Tab-separated table of C-alpha atoms and ligand atoms in Angstrom:
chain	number	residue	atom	x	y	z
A	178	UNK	CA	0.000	0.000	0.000
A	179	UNK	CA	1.291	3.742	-0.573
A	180	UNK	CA	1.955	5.436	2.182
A	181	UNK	CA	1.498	9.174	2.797
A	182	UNK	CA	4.702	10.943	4.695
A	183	UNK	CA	4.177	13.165	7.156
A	184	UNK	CA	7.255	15.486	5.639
A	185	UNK	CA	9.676	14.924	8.856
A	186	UNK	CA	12.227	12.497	6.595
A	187	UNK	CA	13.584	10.546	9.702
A	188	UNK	CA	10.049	10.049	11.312
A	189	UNK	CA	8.843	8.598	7.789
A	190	UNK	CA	11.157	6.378	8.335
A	191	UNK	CA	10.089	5.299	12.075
A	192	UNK	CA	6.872	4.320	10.068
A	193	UNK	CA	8.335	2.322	7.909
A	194	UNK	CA	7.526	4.602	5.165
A	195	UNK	CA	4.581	6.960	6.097
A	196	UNK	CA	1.248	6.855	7.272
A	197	UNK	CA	-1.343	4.461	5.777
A	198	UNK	CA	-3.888	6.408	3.849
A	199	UNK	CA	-7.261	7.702	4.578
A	200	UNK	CA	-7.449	6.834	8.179
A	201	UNK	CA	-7.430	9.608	11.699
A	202	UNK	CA	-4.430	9.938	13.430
A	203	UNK	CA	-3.588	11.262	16.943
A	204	UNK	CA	-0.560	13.750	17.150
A	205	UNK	CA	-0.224	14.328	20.809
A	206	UNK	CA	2.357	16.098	22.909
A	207	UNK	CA	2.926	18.701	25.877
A	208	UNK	CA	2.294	21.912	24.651
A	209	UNK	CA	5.599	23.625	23.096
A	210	UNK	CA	6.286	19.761	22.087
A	211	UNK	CA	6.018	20.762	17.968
A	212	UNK	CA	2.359	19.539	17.769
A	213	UNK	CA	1.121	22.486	14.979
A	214	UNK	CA	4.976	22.500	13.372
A	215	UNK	CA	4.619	18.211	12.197
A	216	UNK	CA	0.994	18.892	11.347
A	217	UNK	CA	2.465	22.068	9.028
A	218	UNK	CA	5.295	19.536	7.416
A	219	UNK	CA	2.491	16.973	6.820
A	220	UNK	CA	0.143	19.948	4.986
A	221	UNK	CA	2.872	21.111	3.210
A	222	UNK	CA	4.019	17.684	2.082
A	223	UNK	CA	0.574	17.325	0.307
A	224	UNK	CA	0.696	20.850	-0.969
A	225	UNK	CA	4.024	20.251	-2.514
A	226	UNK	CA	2.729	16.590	-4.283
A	227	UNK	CA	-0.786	19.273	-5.409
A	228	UNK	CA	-2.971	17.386	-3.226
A	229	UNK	CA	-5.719	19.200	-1.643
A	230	UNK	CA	-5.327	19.957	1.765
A	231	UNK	CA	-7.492	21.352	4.591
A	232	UNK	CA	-6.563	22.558	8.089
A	233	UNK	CA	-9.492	23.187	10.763
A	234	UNK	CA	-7.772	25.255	13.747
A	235	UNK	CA	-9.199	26.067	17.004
A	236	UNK	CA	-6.430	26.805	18.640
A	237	UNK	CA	-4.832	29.692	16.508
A	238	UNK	CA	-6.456	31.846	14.130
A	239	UNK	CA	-5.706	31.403	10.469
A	240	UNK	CA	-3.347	34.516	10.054
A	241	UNK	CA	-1.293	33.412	13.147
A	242	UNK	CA	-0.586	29.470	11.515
A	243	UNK	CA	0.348	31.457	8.732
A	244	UNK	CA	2.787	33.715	9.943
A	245	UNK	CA	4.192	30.957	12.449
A	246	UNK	CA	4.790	28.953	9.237
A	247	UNK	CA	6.312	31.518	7.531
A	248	UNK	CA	8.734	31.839	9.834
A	249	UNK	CA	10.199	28.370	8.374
A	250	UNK	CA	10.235	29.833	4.882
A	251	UNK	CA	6.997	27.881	4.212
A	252	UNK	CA	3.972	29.345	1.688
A	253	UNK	CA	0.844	27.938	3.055
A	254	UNK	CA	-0.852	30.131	0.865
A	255	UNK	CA	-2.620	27.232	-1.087
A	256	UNK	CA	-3.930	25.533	2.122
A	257	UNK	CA	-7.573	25.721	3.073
A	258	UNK	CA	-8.180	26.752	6.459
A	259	UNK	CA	-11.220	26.587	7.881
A	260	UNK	CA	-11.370	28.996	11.061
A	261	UNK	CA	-12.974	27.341	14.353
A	262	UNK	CA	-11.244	29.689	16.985
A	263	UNK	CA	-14.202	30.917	19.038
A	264	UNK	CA	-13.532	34.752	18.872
A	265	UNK	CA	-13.704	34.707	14.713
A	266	UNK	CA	-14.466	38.402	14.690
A	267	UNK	CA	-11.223	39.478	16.267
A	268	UNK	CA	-9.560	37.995	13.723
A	269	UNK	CA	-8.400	39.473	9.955
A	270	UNK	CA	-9.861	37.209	7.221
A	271	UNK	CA	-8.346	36.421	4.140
A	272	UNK	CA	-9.772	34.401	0.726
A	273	UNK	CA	-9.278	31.224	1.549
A	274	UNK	CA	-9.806	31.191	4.925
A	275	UNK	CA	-14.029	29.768	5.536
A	276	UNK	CA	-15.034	30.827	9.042
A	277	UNK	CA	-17.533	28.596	10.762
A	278	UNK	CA	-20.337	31.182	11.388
A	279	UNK	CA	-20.718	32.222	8.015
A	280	UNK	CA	-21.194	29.191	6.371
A	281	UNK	CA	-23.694	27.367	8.233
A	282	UNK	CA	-27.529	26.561	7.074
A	283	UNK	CA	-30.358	29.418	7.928
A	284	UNK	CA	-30.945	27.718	11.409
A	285	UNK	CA	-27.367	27.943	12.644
A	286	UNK	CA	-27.237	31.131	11.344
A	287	UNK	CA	-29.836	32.907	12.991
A	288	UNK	CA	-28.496	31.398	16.055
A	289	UNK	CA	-24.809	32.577	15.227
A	290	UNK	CA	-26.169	36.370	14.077
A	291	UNK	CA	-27.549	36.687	17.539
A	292	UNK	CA	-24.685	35.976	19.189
A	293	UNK	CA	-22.242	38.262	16.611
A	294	UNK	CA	-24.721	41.386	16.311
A	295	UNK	CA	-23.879	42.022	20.310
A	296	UNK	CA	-21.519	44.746	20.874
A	297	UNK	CA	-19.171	42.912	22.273
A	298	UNK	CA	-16.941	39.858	20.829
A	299	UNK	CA	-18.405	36.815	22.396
A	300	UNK	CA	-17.256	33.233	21.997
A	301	UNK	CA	-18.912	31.987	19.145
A	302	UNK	CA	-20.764	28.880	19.210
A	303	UNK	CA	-18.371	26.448	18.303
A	304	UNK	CA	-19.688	22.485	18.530
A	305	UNK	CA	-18.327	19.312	17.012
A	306	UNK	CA	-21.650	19.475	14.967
A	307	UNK	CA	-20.904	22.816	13.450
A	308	UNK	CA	-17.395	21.552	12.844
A	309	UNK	CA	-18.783	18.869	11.181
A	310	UNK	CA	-20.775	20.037	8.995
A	311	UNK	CA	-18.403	22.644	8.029
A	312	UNK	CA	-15.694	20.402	6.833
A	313	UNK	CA	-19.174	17.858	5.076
A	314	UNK	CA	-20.130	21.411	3.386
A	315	UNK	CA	-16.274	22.177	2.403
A	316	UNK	CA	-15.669	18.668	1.333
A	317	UNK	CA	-18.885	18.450	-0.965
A	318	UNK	CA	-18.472	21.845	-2.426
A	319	UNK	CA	-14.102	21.484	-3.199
A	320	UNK	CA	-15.022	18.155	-4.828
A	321	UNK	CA	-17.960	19.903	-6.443
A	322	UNK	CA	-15.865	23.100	-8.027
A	323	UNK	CA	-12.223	20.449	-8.896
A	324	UNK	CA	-13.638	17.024	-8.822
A	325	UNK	CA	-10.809	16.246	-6.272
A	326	UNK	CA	-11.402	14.663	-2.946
A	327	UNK	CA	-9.208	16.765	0.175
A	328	UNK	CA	-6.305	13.913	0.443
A	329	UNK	CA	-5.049	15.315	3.940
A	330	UNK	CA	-6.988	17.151	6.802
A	331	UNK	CA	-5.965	18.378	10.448
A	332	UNK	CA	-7.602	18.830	13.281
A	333	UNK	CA	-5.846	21.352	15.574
A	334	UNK	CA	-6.760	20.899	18.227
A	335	UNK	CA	-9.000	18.113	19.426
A	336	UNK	CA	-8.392	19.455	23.278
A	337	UNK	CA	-9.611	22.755	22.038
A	338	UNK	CA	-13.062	21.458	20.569
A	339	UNK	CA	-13.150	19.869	23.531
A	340	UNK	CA	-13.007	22.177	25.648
A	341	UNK	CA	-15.549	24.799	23.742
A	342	UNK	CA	-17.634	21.996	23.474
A	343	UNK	CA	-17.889	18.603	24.907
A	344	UNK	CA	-18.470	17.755	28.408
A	345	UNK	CA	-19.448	14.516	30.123
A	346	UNK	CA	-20.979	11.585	28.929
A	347	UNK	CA	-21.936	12.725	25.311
A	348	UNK	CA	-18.539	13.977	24.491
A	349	UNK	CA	-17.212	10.388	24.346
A	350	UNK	CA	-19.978	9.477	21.765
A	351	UNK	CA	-19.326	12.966	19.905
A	352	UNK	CA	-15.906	11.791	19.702
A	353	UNK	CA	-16.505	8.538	18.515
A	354	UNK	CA	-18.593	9.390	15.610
A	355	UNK	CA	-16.852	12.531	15.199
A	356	UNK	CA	-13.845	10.096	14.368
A	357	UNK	CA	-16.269	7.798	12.229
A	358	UNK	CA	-16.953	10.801	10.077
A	359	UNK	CA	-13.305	11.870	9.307
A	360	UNK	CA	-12.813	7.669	8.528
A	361	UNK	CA	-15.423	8.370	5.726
A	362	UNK	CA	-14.154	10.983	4.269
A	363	UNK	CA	-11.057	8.877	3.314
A	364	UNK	CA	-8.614	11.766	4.021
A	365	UNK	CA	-5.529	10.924	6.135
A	366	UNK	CA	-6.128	13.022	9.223
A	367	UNK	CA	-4.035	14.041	12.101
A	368	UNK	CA	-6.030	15.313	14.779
A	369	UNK	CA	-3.845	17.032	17.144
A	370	UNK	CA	-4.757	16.187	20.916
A	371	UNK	CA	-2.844	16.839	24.055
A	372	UNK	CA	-2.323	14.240	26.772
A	373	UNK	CA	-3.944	16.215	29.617
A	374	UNK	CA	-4.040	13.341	31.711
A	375	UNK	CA	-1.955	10.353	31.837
A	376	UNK	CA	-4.039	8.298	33.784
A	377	UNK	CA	-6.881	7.877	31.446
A	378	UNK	CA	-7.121	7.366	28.024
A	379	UNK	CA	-8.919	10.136	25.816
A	380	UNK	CA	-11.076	8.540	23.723
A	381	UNK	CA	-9.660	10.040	20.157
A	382	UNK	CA	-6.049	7.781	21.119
A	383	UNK	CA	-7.815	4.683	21.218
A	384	UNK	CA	-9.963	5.127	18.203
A	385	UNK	CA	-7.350	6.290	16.032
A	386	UNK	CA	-5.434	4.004	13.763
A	387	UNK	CA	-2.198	5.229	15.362
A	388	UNK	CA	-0.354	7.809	17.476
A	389	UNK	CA	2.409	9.968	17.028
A	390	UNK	CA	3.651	11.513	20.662
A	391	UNK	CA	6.107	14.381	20.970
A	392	UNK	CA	7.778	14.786	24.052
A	393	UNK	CA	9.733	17.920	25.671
A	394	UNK	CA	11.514	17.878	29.000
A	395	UNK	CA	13.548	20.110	30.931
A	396	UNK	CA	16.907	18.521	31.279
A	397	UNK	CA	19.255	20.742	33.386
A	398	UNK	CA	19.069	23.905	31.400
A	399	UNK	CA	18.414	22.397	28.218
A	400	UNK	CA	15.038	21.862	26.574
A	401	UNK	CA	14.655	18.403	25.013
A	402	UNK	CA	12.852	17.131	22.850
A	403	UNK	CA	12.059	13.272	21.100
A	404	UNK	CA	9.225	11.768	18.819
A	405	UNK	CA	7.987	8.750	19.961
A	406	UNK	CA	5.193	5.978	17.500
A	407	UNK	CA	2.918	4.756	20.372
A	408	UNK	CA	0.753	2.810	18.039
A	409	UNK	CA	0.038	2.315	14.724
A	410	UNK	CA	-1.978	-0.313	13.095
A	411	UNK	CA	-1.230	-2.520	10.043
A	412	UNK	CA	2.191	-2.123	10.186
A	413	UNK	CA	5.447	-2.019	11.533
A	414	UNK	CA	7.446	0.938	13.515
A	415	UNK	CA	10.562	1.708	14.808
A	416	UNK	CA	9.290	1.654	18.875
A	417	UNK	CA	12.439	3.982	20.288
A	418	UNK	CA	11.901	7.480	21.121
A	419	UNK	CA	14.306	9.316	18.604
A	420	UNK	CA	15.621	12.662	19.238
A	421	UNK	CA	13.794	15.787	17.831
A	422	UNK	CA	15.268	19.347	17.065
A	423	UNK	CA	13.306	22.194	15.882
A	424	UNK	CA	15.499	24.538	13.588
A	425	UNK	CA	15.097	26.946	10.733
A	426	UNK	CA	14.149	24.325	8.286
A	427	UNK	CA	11.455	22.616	10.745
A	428	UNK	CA	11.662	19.693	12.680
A	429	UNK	CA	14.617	17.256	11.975
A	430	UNK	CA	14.061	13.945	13.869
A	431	UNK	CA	17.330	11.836	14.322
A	432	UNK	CA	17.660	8.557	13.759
A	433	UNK	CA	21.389	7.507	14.846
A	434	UNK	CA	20.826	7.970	18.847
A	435	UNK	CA	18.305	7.718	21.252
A	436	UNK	CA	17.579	11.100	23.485
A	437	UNK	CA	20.366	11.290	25.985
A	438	UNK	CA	18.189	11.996	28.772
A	439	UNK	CA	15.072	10.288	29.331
A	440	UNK	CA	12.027	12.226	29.895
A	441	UNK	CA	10.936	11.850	33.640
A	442	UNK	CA	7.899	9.471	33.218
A	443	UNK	CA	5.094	9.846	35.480
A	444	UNK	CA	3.656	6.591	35.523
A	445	UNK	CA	2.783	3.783	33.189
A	446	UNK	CA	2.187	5.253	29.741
A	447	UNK	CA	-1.089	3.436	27.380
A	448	UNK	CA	0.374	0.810	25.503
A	449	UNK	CA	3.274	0.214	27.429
A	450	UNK	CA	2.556	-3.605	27.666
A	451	UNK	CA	2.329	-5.647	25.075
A	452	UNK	CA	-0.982	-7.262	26.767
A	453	UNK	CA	-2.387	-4.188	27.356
A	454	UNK	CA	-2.005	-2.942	23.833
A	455	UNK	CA	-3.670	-6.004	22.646
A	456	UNK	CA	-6.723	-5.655	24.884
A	457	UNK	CA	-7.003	-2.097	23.987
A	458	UNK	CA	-7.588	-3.065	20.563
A	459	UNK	CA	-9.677	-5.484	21.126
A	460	UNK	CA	-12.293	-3.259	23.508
A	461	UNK	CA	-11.661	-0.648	20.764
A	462	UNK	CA	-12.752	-2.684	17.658
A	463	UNK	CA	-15.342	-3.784	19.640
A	464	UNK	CA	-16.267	-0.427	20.380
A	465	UNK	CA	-16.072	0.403	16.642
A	466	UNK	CA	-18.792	-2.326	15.731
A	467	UNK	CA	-21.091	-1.454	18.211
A	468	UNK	CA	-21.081	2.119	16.902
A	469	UNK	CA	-21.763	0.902	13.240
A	470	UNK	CA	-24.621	-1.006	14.692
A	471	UNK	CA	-25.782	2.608	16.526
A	472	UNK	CA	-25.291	4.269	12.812
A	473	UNK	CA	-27.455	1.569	11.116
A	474	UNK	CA	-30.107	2.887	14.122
A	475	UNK	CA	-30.063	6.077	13.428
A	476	UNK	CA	-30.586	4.828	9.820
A	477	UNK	CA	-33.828	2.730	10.722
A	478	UNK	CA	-34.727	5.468	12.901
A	479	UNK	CA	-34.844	2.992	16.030
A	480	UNK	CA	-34.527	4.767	19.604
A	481	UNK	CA	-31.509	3.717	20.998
A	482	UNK	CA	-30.688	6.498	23.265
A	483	UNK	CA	-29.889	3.770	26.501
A	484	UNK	CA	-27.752	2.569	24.208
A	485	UNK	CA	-25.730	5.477	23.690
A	486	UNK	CA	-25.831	5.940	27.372
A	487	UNK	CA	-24.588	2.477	28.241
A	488	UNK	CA	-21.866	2.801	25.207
A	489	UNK	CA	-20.691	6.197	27.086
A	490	UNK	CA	-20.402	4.361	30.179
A	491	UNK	CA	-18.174	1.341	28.582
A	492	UNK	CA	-15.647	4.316	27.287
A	493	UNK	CA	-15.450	5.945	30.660
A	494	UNK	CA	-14.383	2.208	31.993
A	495	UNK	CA	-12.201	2.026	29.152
A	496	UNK	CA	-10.552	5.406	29.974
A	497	UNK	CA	-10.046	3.925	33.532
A	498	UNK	CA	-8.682	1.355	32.324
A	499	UNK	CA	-10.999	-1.101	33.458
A	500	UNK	CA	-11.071	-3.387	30.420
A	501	UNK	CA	-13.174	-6.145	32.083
A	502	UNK	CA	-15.976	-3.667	32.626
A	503	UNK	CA	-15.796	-1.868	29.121
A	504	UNK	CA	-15.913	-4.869	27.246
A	505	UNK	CA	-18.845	-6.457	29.140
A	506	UNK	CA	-20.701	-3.387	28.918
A	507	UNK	CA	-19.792	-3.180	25.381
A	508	UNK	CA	-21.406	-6.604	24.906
A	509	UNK	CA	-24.279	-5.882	26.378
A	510	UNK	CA	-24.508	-2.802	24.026
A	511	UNK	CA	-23.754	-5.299	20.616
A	512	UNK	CA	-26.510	-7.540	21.908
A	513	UNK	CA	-29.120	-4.924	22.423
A	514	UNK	CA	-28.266	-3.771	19.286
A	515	UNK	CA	-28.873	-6.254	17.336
A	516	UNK	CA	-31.743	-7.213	19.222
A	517	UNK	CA	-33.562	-4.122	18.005
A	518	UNK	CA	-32.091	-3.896	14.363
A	519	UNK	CA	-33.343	-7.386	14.213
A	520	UNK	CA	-36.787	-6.287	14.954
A	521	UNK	CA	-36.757	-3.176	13.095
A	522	UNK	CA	-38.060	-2.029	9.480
A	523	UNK	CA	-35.542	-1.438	6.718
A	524	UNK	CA	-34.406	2.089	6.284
A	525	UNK	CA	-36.750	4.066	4.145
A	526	UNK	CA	-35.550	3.969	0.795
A	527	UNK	CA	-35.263	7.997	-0.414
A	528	UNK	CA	-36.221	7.132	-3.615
A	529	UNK	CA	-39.503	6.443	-3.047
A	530	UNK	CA	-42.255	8.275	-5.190
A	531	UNK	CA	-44.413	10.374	-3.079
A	532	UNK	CA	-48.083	9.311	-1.964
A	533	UNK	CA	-50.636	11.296	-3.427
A	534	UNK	CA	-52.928	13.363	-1.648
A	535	UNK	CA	-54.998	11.149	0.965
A	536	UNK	CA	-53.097	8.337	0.316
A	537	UNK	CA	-54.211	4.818	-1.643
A	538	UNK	CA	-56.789	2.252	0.181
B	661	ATP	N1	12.265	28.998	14.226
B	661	ATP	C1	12.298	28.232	15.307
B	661	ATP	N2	13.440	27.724	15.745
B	661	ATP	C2	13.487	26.943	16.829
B	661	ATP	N3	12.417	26.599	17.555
B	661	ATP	C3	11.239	27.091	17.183
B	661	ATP	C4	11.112	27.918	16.036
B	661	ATP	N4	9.797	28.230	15.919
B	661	ATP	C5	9.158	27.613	16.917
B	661	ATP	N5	10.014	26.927	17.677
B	661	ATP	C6	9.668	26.104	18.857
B	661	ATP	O1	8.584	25.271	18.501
B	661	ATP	C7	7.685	25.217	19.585
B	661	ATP	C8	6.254	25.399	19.111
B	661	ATP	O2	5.872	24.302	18.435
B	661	ATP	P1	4.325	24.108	18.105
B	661	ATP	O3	3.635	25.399	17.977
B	661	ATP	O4	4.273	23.171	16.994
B	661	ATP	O5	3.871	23.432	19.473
B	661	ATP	P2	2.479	22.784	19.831
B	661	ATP	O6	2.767	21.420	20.304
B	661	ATP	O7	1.551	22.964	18.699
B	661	ATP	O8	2.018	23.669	21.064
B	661	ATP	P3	0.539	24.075	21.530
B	661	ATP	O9	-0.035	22.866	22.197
B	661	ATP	O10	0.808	25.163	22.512
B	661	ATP	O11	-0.205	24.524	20.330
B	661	ATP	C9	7.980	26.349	20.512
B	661	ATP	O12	8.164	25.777	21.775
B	661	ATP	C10	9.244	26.957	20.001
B	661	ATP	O13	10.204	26.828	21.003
B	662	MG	MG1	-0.211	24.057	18.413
């Protein structure tokens, strides 16, 4: 299979090549750790090979990525960005930058107006639906206008839409079929996340295809910094943390030497074990069925909302780490499931002529 590189020559290499194609990918890090710089090489790699290329950024408006970039000696010019940062109005527009509030349907935009005609600049209503559809609306219309498909998307940052937008139970299942929608769009997509806490597991690392962690420690009075592969499925990696350095030219991974000093680990990191790794992809692909089974649902228009509930409840186990629970609870789910699909009509096919007036005895 091709693979896509990320840009970074020596961490190409630690994946044996590249990424696989159209599937998400976490990049995760402390911040400072190079995060927005790799997702930058990566966009510019597909800029440079003409592949269209879309970046969605909540944490930085649009002219900021820009001039960062430029800093490198790097045009981003040709990239899409689509502008999610909450406080859109304080920010300069240019052409090929879409902001979120303008481009939503009538309903969304009343709602948006109302929050933009006050005097003062107010966070702007910024949800993983909106985000959504911005990126379904962006996709359909760029393959509408150059019959191309985007080939490469980030997400920066997942923490942010988070944070604007998710809380609780729901945000695991916004998450999940948040990732399910950037699967379908068969882009390869980094979604840039931050490991807030290392004691749970955020639900976009275990439902990614694979993870890319950048590290940065204090070491004396020297910053350090290393790239690490923590996962990545369907293929081979090199599994060392290899030195990073951020210069002119970008990031320059190195391949000849491990980092001198190890950065101080604060407990066991996901997929240290082998055996862990392995049950974390089970309860994950597990997971993944049981939310095609909620999709086909939704489809057949069959209430399933205690489903959702009970699915929420198997990721918070998994987060916990509490496999034993996730995965019976995630049973339960695929069981009930199929229970009611079983029982259920077929979706209503679209196509179907009308009924006329009063109907047909
Ligand atoms: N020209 C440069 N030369 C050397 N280092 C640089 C240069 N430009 C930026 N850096 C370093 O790169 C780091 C920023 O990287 P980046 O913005 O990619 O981090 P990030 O992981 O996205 O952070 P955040 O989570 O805060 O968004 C800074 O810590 C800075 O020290
Ligand atoms: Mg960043």
């Amino acid at each position: 299979m091709d693979r896509v590189k990320t840009g970074v020559a020596g961490l190409d290499t630690m994946l044996s090549g590249g990424l696989l194609p159209a599937r998400p990918y976490v990049v995760s890090g402390p911040t400072g750790g190079g995060k927005t710089i790799l997702s930058a090489h990566f966009l510019l790699e597909g800029l440079h090979a003409q592949e269209p290329c879309l970046l969605v950024t909540l944490d930085e408006p649009p002219i900021e990525v820009k001039s960062n970039m430029a800093v490198f000696g790097w045009n981003m010019d040709r990239l899409k960005i689509l502008d999610a940062t909450p406080d859109v109005r304080a920010h300069k527009r240019t052409r090929s930058v879409i902001d979120v509030g303008t481009s939503l349907d009538v309903r969304d935009m009343e709602q948006v107006t109302d929050i933009r005609q006050s005097s003062q600049v107010r966070a702007l209503e910024v949800t993983v639906h909106s985000v959504q559809k911005m990126i379904k609306q962006e996709f359909a219309q760029h393959l509408d206008r150059t019959k191309q498909r985007y080939k490469r998307i980030v997400i920066d940052s997942m923490t942010a839409l988070k944070m604007f937008s998710m809380h609780g139970e729901d945000s695991r299942i916004l998450i999940q079929s948040f990732l399910r929608f950037l699967s379908e769009l068969e882009a390869t997509t980094l979604i840039v996340s931050e490991h807030l806490d290392r004691t749970v597991l955020e639900t976009e690392f275990f439902l990614s295809r694979g993870e890319i962690r950048l590290h940065k420690w204090l070491d004396g009075s020297f910053i350090r910094r290393a790239v690490s592969v923590e996962k990545f499925r369907g293929s081979s990696f090199d599994d060392r943390m290899r030195p990073v350095a951020i210069t002119a030219k970008g990031m320059v991974v190195s391949l000849d030497s491990t980092p001198q000093s190890r950065e101080p680990s604060s407990g066991p990191k996901p997929g240290e074990s082998l055996l862990e790794t392995r049950i974390i992809e089970e309860v994950s692909n597990a997971i993944e069925s049981v939310m095609r089974g909620i999709e086909e649902a939704h489809r057949r228009q069959v209430a399933i909302r205690d489903i959702e509930v009970a699915l929420s409840r198997a990721m918070l186990a998994f987060q916990r780490r509490n496999y034993q629970k996730a995965m019976k609870l995630v049973l339960s789910c695929d069981s009930a499931l199929k229970e009611r699909i079983g029982v259920a009509p077929p979706p209503p096919t679209p196509t179907a002529p009308p009924r006329p007036p009063g109907g047909i005895r």
